[in-house]
XYZ file of C-alpha atoms in Angstrom:
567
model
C 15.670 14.358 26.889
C 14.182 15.697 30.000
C 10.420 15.607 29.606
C 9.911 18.696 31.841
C 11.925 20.922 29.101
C 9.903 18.824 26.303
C 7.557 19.822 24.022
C 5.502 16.619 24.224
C 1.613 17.630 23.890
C 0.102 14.497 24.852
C -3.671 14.457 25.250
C -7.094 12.478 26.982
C -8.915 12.781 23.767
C -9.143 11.268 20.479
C -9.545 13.592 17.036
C -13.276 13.634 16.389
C -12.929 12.484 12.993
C -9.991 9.669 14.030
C -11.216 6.053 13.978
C -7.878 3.990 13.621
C -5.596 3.267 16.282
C -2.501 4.984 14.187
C -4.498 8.112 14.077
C -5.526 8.653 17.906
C -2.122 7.489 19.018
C 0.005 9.830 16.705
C -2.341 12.587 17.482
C -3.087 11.641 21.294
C 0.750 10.785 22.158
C 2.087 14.375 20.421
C 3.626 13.056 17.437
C 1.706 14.963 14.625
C -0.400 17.472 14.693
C -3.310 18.369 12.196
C -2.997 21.505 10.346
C -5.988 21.142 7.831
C -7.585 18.158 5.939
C -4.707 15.624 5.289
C -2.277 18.038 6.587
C -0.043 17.384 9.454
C 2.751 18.935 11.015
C 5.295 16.477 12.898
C 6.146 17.368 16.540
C 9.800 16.423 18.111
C 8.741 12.854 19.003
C 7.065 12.391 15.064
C 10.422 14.028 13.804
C 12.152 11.520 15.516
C 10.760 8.678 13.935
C 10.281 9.921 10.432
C 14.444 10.614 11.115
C 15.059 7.111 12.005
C 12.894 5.836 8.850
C 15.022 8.106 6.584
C 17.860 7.093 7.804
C 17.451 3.482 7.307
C 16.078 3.604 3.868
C 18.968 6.221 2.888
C 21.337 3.806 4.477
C 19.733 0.343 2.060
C 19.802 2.633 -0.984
C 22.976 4.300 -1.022
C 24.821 0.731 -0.322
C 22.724 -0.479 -3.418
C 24.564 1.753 -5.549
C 21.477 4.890 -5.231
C 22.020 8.295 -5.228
C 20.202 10.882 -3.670
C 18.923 14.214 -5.053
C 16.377 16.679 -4.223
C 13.691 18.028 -6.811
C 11.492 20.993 -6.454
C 8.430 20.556 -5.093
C 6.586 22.723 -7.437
C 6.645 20.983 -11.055
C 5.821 23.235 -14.176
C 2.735 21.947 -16.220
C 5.165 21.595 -19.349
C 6.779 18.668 -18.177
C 3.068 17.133 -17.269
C 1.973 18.010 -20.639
C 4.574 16.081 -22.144
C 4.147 13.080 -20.423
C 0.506 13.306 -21.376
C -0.489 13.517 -17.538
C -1.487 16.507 -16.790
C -4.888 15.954 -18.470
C -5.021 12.311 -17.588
C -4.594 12.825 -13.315
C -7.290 14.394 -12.704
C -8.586 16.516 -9.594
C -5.884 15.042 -7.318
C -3.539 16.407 -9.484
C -3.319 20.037 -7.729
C -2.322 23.111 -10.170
C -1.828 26.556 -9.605
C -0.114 29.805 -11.543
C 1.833 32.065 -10.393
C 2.022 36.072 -10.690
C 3.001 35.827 -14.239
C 0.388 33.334 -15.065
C 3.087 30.497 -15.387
C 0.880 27.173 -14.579
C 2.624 24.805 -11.980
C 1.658 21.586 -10.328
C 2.241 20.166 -7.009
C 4.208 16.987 -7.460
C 2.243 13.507 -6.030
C 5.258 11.571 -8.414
C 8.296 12.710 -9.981
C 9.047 10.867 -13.298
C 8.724 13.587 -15.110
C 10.982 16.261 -13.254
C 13.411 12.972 -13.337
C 13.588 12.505 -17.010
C 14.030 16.242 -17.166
C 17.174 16.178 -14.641
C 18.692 13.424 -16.887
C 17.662 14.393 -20.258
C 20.932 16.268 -22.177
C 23.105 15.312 -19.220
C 23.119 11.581 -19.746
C 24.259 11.394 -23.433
C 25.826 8.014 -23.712
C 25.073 4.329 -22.436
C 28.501 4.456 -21.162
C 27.187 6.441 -18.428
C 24.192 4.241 -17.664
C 23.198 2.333 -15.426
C 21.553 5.132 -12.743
C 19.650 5.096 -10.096
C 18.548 8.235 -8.910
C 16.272 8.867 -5.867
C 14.980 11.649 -3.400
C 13.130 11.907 0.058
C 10.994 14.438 -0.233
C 7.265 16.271 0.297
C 4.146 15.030 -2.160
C 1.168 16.171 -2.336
C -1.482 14.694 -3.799
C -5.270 16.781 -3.061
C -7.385 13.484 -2.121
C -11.357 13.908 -2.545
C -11.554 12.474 0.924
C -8.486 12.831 3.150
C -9.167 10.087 6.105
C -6.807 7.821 8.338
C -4.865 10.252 9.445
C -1.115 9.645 7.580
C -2.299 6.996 5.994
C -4.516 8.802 3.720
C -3.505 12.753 3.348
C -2.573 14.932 1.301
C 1.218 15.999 1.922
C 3.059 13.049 2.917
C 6.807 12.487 3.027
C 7.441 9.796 0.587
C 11.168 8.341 -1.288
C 10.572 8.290 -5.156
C 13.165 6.853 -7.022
C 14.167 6.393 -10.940
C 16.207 4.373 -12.671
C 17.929 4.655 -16.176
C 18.838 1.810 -18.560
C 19.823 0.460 -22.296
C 17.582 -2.287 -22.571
C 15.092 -3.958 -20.208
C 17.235 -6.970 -19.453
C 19.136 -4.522 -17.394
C 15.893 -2.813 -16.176
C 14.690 -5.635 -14.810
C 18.416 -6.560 -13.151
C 17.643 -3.195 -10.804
C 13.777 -3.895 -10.438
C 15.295 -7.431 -8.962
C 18.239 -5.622 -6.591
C 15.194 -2.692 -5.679
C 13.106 -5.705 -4.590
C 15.783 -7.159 -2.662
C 16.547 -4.122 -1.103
C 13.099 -3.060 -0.266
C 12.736 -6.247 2.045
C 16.192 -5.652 3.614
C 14.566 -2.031 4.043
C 11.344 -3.335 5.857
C 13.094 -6.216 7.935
C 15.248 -3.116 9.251
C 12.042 -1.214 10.041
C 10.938 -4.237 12.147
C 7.479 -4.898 10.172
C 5.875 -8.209 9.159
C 4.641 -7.604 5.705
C 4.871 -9.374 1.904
C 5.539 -8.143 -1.455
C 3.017 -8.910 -3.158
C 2.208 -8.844 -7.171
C 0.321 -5.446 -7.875
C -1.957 -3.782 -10.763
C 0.224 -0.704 -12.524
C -2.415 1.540 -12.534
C -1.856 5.185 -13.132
C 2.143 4.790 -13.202
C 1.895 2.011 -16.164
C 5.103 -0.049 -17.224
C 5.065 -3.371 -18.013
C 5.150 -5.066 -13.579
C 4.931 -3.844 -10.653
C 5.055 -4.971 -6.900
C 3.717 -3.787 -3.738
C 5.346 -4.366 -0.448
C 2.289 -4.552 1.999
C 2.915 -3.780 5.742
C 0.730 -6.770 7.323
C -2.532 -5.057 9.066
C -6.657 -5.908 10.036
C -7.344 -2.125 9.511
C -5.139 -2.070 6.263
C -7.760 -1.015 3.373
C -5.998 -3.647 0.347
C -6.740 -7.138 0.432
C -4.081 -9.443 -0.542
C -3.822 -13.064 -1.476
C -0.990 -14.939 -0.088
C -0.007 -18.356 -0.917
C -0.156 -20.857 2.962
C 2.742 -23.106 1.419
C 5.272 -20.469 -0.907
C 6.187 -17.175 -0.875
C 2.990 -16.252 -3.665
C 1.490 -13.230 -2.773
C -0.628 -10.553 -5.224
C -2.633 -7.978 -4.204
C -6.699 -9.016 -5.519
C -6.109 -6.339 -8.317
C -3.420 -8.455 -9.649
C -3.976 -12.132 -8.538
C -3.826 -15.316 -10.270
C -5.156 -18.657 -9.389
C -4.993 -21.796 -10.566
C -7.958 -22.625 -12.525
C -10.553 -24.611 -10.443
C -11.450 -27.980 -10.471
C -15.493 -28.852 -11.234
C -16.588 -28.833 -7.812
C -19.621 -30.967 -8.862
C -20.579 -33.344 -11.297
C -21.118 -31.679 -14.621
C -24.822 -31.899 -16.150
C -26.209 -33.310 -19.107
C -27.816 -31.973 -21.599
C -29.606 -33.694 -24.527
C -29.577 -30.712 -26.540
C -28.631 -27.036 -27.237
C -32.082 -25.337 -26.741
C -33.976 -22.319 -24.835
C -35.401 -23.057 -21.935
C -37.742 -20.970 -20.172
C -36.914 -19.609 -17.355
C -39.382 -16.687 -16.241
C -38.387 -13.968 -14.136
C -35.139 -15.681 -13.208
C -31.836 -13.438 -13.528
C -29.739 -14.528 -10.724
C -27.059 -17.168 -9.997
C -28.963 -18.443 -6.876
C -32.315 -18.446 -8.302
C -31.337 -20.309 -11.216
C -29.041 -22.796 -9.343
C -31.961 -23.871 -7.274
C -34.258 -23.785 -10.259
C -32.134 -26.176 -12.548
C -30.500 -28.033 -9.270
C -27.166 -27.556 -11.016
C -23.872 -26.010 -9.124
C -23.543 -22.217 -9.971
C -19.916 -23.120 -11.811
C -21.884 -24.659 -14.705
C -23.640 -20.903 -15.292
C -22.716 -18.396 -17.709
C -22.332 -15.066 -15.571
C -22.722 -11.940 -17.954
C -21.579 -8.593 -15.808
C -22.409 -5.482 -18.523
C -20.110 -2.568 -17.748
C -19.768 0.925 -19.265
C -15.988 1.120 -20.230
C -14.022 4.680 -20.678
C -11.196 5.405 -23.004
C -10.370 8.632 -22.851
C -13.428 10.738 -23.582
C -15.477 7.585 -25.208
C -17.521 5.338 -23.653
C -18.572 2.082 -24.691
C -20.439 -1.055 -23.541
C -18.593 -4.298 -22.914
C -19.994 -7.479 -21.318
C -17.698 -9.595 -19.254
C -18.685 -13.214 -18.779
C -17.714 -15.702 -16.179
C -18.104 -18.900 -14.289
C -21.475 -18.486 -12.375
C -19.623 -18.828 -8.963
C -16.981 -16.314 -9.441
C -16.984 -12.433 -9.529
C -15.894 -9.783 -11.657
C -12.600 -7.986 -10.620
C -13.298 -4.782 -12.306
C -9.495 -3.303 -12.268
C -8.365 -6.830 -14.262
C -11.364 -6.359 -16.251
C -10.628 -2.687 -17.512
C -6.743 -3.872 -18.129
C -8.304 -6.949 -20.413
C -9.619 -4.253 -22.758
C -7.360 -1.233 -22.143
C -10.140 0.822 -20.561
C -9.071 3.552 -18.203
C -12.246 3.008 -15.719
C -14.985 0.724 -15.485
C -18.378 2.355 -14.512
C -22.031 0.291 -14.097
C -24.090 0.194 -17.372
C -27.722 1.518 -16.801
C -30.757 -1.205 -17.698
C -31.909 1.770 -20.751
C -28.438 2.088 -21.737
C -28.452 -1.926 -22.261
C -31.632 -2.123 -23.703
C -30.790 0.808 -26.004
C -27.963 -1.058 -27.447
C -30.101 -4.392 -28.184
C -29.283 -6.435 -24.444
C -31.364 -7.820 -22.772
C -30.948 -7.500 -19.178
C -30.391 -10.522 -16.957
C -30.932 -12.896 -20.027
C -26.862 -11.918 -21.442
C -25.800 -14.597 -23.835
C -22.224 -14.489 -25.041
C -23.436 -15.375 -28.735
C -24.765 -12.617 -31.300
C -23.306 -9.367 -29.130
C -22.637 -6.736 -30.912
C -20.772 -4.780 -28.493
C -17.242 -6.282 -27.240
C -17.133 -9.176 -25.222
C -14.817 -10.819 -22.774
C -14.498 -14.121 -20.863
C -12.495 -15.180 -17.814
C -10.169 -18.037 -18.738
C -11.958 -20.300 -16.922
C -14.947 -20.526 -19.418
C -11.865 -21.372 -21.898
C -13.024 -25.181 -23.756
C -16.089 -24.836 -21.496
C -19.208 -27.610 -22.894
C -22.434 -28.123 -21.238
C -23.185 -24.879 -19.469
C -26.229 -22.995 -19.004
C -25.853 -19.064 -20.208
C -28.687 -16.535 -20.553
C -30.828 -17.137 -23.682
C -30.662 -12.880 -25.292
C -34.541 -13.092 -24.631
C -36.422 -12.306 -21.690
C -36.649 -14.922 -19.567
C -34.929 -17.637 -21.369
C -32.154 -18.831 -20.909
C -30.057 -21.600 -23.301
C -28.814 -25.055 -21.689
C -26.069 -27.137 -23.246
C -24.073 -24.318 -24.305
C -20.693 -24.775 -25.778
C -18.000 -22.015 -25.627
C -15.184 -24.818 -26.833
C -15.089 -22.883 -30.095
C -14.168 -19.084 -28.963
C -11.307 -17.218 -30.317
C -8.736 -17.267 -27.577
C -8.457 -13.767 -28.317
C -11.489 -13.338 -26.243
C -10.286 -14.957 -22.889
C -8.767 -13.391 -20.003
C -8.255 -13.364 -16.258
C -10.751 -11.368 -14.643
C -12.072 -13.163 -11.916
C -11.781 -12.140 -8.232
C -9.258 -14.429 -6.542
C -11.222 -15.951 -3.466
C -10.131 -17.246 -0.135
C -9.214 -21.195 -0.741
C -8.423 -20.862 -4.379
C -5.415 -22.393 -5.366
C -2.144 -20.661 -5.868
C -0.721 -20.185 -9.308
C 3.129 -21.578 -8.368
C 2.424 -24.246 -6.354
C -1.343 -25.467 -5.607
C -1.528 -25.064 -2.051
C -4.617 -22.731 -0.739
C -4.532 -18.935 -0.991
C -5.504 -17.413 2.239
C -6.991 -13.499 1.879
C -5.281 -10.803 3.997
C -5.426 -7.101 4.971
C -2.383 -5.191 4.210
C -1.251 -1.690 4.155
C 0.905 -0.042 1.257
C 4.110 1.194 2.163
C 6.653 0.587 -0.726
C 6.328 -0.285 -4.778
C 8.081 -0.677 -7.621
C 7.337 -0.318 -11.204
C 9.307 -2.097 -14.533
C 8.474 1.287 -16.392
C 9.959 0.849 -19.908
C 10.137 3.482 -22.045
C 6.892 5.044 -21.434
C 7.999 8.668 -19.907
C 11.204 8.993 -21.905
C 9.649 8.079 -25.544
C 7.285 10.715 -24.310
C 9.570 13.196 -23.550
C 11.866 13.051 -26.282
C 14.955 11.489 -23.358
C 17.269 9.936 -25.501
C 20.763 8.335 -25.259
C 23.417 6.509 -27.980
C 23.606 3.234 -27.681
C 26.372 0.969 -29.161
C 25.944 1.588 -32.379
C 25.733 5.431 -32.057
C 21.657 5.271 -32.930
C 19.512 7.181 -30.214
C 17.348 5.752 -27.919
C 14.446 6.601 -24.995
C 16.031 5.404 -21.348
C 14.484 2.507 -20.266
C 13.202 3.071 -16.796
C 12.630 1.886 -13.628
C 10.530 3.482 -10.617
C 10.792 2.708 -7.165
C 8.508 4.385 -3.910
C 8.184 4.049 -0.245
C 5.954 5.853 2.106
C 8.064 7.307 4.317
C 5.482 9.118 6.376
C 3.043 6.521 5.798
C 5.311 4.165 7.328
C 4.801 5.856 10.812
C 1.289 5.214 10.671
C 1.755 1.247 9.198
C 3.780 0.736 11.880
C 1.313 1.187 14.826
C -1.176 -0.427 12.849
C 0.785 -3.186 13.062
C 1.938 -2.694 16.786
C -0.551 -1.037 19.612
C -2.997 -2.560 22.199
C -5.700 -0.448 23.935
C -3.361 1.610 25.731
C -1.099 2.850 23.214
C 1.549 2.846 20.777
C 4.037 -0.020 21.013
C 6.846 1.125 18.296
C 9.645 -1.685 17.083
C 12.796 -0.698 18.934
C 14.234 0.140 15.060
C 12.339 3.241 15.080
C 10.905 4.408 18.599
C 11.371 7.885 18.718
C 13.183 6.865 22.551
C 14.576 3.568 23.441
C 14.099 4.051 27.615
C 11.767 6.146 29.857
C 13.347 6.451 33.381
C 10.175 7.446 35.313
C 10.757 8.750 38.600
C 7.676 8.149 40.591
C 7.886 10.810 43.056
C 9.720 14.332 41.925
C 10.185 15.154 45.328
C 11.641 12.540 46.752
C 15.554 13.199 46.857
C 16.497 9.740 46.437
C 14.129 8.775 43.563
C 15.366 11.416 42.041
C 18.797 11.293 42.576
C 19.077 7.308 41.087
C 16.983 8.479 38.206
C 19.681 11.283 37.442
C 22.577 9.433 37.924
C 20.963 6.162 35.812
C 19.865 8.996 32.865
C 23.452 10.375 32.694
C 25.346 6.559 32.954
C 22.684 5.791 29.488
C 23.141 8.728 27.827
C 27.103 8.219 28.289
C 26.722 4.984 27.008
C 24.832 5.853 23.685
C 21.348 5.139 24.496
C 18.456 6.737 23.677
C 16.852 7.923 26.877
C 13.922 10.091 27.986
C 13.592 11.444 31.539
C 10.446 11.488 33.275
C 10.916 14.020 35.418
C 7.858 16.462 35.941
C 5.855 17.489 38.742
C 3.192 14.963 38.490
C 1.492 12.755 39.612
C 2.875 8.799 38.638
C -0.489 7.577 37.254
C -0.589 10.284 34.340
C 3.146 9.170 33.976
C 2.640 5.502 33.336
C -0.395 6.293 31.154
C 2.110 8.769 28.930
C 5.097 6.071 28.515
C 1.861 3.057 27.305
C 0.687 5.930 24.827
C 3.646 7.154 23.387
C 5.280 3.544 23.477
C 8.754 3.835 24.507
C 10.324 0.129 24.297
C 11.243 -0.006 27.807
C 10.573 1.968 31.175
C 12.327 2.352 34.321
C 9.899 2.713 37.588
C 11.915 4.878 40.212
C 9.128 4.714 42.935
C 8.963 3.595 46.550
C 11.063 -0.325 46.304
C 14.397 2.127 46.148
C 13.668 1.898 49.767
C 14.764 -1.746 49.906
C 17.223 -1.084 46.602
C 14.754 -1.833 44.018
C 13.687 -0.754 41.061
C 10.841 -2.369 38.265
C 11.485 -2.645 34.353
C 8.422 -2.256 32.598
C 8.447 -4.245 28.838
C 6.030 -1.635 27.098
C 5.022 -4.621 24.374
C 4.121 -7.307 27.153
C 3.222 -4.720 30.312
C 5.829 -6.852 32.499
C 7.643 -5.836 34.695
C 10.917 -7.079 36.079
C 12.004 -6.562 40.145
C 15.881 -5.544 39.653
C 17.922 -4.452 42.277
C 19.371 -0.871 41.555
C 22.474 -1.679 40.765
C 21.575 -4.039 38.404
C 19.734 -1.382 36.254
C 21.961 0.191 34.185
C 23.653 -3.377 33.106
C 19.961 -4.361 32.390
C 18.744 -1.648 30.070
C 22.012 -2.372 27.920
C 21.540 -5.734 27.689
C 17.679 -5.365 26.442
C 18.646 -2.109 24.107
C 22.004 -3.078 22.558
């Protein structure tokens, strides 16, 4: 590609509203363009990449067995309403009719138009396995659009579904799409982990998240410094802590009065005993459906609440803050929670589990009760929802859990039967009796990858893409247009690369060289070629764009060079 013919927009300027480094760098070096909030249209050099990201995921899936389709964008409300989503998504969920009043959605997931495709066509579980997938728009209408294409609304994303006869098989494909996914990601060049992940709004029964590596990613995940552990906070284990101080004695199980003192710290210092020998009680207005209820969650006095492990303890769709009057009202008494006498549901963290000897709030104001013993609780009531913490211990093999930024690009779901039960998708099995599909669901973020990517790879000056997917592998960069030889050796080396099969860009406008070599460090071409005065004495410089060195070669030495460094 000549860059005088190109449509390359580059620019000084960052995006007002831009504060990553993906965003002013895909904007800045004429990859995407904004067309409104979240909405980007992707210029030749964007195209490129998003191509070369396709092609490499096609290329995993279809030698895993996968086979691509392409579903309509636009998703009747039917299907939705089957599923029992439509009223459950919410705002993000964006609907619209059509002249005859028809109601349609905008698909952010396709399980639904998936089932429909296979539902009547796949009779038999002679015909199963199947793995279908597509690479295709979504749009999902975010409250706050931000990040650039790591947080809008239309994205280009791979979805794909999988049909079964019984989980054991099910989780066979979950296991190849995991393998696959991290042959996917190695191909992409990208450090990242898969990581153990909450279901959320999917459901099924696992799920895992493969996290491109990141400091401005916006999950935190916990990843084992000895094994291959890794969870994002919403999902992880630990391995429950040791006493990290000598417990206290009590004579007796008694009030004590304690006036005015509700938190952790306070009554740490008060008592002089370590916070993990407190009760912590964390009140929390739970939603199912249209009901809400109170529910008090009660920990070690050290730890916190992780409120999306929380709400899956009890089945809760959300977890919002309960009031002070809303406690009150319901006969708590706030700061002074005691896990005895509540009528409303309780839960406790599993580390409480055989717990003797702790100090818990007292149900009155300012008391609280010492020597308590939770020994005798119904194991019903335990569960994990503590916040994993940096140094905790890992669940598979003790070593010390490190916390981490990370950046969603891929995950994959062990669905079950929840869409096809729903929607009435049915097969014979062996014995001729019908049953739902057991499913599978596997995404990436194709689009989103773009972005993850420079997260992961840019200094101040620019993008600096893996050579898997820079939109051009060389920039020949002839430093002076006018010169005749200068330009001469950089169209003779252009056509000798292109010849050969690489990827090459020509640098060939009328300008000046510094607004040259500040174009190749923004857009981030692998690898330049500096045609400027040392032809004179048969020289020419290689600039590494990831390292800014550059590399005397003698002319004729160039071409041999740039194979050697591409190939």
């Amino acid at each position: 590609m000549r860059l005088s013919r190109a449509f390359v927009p580059t620019a000084k300027e960052a995006p007002k509203d831009a504060v990553l480094p993906s965003h002013i760098y895909l904007v800045r070096g004429g990859f995407i363009s904004q067309v409104a909030s979240g909405i980007y249209n992707f210029l030749p050099l964007g195209k490129r990449v998003l191509d070369k990201i396709r092609s490499i995921v096609k290329e995993e899936l279809d030698k895993a067995g996968c086979q691509e389709v392409q579903l309509g964008f636009v998703t009747p409300c039917e299907l939705w309403e089957e599923s029992g989503r439509l009223a459950k998504y919410g705002k993000e969920l964006l609907r619209f009719k059509d002249r005859k009043e028809n109601c349609f959605v905008l698909g952010p997931t396709h399980e639904e138009m998936m089932v429909d495709l296979v539902r009547g066509r796949v009779s038999s579980y002679k015909q199963l396995p199947l793995n279908l997938y597509q690479i295709n728009l979504k749009f999902r209408d975010e409250a706050r659009p931000r990040f650039g294409l790591l947080r809008g609304r239309e994205f280009v994303m791979k979805d794909g579904y999988s049909f079964h006869a019984d989980e054991e098989d099910m989780r066979r494909e979950y296991a190849l799409m995991e393998e696959t996914y991290k042959k996917i990601f190695n191909r992409l060049g990208l450090e990242f982990r898969a990581v153990e992940a909450d279901v959320g709004a999917i459901g099924g029964s696992a799920s895992k998240e493969f996290m491109v590596l990141a400091r401005s990613g916006e999950d935190t995940i916990a990843v084992c410094s000895s094994c291959d552990y890794a969870a994002n906070v919403e999902a992880a284990k630990r391995k429950l802590p040791k006493p990290p101080a000598e417990a206290p004695e009590f004579s007796a199980f008694e009030p004590f009065y304690t006036p005015g003192l509700t938190s952790i710290e306070e009554l740490s210092d008060f008592f002089r005993v370590h916070p993990y020998y407190f009760v912590k009680a964390v009140a929390k207005k739970a939603k199912f459906g249209d009901e809400e209820r109170i529910v008090i969650f009660f920990l070690r006095g050290d730890d916190e609440l992780q409120d999306i492990k929380a709400a899956n303890a009890i089945g809760a769709d959300e977890l919002l803050d309960a009031q002070e009057d809303e406690l009150k009202e319901a006969g708590i008494v706030p700061g002074f929670i005691a896990p005895y006498e509540q009528e409303c549901q309780i839960v406790l963290d599993e580390a409480l589990k055989g717990a003797k000897g702790v100090i818990c709030g007292g149900n009155k104001e300012d008391y609280h009760l010492i020597g308590a013993d939770l020994s005798h609780f119904d194991e019903a009531l335990f569960a994990d929802i503590a916040t994993i913490r940096e140094h905790d211990l890992c669940p598979q093999c003790g070593a010390s859990i490190r916390l981490t930024k990370g950046i969603e690009v891929g995950h994959i779901f062990q669905l079950g039967t929840r869409y096809s039960a729903a929607m009435n998708a049915t097969f014979l099995d062996k014995d001729g009796k019908a049953k739902p599909f057991v499913m599978g669901t596997y995404g990436i973020g194709v689009s989103r990858i773009m972005a993850a990517a420079i997260e992961q790879n840019h200094d101040d000056r620019g993008c600096i893409w893996p050579k898997q997917i820079a939109p051009y592998h060389v920039a020949i960069i002839i430093s002076n247009i006018k010169d005749e030889a200068q330009r001469s050796f950089g169209e003779e080396l252009y056509h000798k690369l292109l010849e050969a099969g690489v990827e090459v860009v020509l640098d060939d406008r009328a300008d000046r060289f510094g607004p040259k070599i500040k174009d190749f460090e923004l857009i981030g071409y692998p690898y330049g070629v500096i045609v400027g005065k040392g032809l004179e004495q048969g020289q020419v410089q290689i600039v590494d764009r990831k390292s800014l060195q550059k590399e005397e070669i003698a002319k004729e030495e160039a071409f041999e060079r740039i194979l050697e460094l591409v190939k």
